[in-house]
Coordinates of N, CA and C in Angstrom, one line a residue:
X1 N 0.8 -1.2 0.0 CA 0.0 0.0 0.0 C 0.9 1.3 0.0
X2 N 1.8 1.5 0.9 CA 2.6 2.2 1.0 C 3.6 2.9 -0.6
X3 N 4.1 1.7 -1.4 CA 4.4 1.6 -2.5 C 3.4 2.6 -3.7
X4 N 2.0 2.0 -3.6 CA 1.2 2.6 -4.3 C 0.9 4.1 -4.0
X5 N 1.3 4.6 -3.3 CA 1.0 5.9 -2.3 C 2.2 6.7 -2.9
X6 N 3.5 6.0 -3.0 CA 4.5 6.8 -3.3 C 4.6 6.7 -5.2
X7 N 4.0 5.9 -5.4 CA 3.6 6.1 -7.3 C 2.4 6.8 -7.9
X8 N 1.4 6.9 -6.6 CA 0.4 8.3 -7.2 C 1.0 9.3 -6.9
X9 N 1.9 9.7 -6.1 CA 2.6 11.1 -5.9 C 3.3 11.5 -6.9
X10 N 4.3 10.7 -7.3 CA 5.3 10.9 -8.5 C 4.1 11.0 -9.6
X11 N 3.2 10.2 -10.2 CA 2.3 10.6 -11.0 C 1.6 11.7 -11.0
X12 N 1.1 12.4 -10.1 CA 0.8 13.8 -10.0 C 1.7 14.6 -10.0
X13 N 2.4 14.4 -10.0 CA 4.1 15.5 -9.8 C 4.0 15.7 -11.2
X14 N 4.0 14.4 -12.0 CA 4.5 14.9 -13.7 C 3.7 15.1 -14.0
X15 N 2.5 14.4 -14.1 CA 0.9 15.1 -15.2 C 0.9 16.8 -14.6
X16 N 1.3 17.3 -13.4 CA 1.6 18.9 -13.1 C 2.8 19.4 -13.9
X17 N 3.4 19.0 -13.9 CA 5.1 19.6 -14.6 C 4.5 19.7 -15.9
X18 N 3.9 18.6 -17.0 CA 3.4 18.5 -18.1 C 2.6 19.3 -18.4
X19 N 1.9 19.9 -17.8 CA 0.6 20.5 -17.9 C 1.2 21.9 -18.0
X20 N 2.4 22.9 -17.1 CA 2.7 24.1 -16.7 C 3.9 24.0 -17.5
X21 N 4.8 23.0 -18.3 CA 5.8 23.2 -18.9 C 5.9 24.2 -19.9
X22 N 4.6 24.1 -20.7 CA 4.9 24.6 -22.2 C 4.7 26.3 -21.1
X23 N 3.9 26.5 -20.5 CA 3.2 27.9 -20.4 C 4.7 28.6 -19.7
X24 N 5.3 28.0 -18.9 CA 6.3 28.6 -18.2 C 7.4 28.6 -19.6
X25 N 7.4 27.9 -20.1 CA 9.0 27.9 -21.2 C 8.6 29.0 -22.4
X26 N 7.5 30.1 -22.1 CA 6.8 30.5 -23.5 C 8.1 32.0 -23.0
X27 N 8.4 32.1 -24.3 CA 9.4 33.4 -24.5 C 11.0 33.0 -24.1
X28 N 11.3 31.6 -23.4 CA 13.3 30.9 -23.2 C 13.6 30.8 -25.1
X29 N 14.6 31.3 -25.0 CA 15.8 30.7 -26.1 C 15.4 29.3 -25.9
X30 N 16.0 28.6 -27.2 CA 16.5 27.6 -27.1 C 17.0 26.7 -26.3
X31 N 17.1 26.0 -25.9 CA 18.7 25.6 -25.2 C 19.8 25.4 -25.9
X32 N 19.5 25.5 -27.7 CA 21.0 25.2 -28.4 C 21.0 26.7 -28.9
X33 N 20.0 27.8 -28.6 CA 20.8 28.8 -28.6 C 21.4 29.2 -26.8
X34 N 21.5 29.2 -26.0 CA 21.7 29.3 -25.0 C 23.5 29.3 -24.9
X35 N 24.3 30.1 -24.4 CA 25.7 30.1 -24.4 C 26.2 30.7 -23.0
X36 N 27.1 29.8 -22.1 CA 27.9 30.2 -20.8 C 28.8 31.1 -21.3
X37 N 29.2 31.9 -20.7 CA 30.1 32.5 -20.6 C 31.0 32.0 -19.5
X38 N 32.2 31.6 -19.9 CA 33.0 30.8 -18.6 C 33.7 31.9 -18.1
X39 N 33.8 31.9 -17.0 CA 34.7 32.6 -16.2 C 35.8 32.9 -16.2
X40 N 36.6 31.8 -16.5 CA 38.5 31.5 -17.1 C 38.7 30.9 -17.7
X41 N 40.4 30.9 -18.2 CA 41.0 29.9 -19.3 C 40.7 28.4 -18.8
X42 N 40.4 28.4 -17.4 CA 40.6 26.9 -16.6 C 39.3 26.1 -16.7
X43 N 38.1 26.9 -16.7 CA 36.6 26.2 -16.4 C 36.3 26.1 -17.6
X44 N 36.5 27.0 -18.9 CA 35.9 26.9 -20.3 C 35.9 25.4 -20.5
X45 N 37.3 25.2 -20.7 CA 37.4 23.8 -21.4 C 36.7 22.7 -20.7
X46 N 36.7 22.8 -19.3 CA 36.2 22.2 -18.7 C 35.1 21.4 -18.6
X47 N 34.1 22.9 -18.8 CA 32.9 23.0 -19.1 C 32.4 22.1 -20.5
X48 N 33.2 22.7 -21.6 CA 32.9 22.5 -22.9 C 33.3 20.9 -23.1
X49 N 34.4 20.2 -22.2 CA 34.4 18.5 -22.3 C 33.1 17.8 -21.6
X50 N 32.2 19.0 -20.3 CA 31.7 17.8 -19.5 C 30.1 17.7 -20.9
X51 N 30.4 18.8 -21.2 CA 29.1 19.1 -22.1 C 29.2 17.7 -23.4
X52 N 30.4 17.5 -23.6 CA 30.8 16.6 -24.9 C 30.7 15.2 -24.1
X53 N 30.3 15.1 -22.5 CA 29.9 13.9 -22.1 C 31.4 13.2 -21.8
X54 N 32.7 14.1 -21.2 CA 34.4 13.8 -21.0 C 34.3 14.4 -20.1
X55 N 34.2 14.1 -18.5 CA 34.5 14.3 -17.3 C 35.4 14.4 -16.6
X56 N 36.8 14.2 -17.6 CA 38.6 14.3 -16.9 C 38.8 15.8 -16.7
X57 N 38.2 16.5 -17.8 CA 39.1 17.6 -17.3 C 38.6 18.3 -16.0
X58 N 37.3 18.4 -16.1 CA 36.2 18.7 -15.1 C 36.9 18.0 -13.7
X59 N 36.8 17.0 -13.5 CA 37.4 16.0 -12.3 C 38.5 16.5 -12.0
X60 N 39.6 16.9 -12.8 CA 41.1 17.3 -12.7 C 41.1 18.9 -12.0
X61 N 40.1 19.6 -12.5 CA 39.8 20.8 -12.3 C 39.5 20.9 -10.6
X62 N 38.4 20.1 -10.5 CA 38.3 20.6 -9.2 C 39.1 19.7 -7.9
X63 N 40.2 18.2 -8.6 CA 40.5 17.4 -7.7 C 42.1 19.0 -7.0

């Protein structure tokens, strides 16, 4: 019972999210036009590998 209680909540959560998505996203860019501005020579690249789905430099960055 318990189980089914916590999968009608998740189901209301998204039939809500779905329903208010499009109205809130009305007037955002893109997301492929969307561009960071990195802060330094060190986080750019960074940035631009974790985006390419390469997590070394990122990892290296902040180890």
């Amino acid at each position: 019972m318990v189980d089914t209680m916590a999968l009608l909540r998740a189901f209301i959560r998204t039939a809500r999210m779905a329903r208010n998505t499009s109205r809130l996203a009305a007037g955002l860019p893109a997301d492929d036009e969307v561009l960071l501005d990195a802060p330094d020579d060190r986080l750019g690249p960074a940035l631009v590998a974790a985006g390419r789905g390469e997590y070394g430099p990122a990892s290296a960055l902040l180890a």
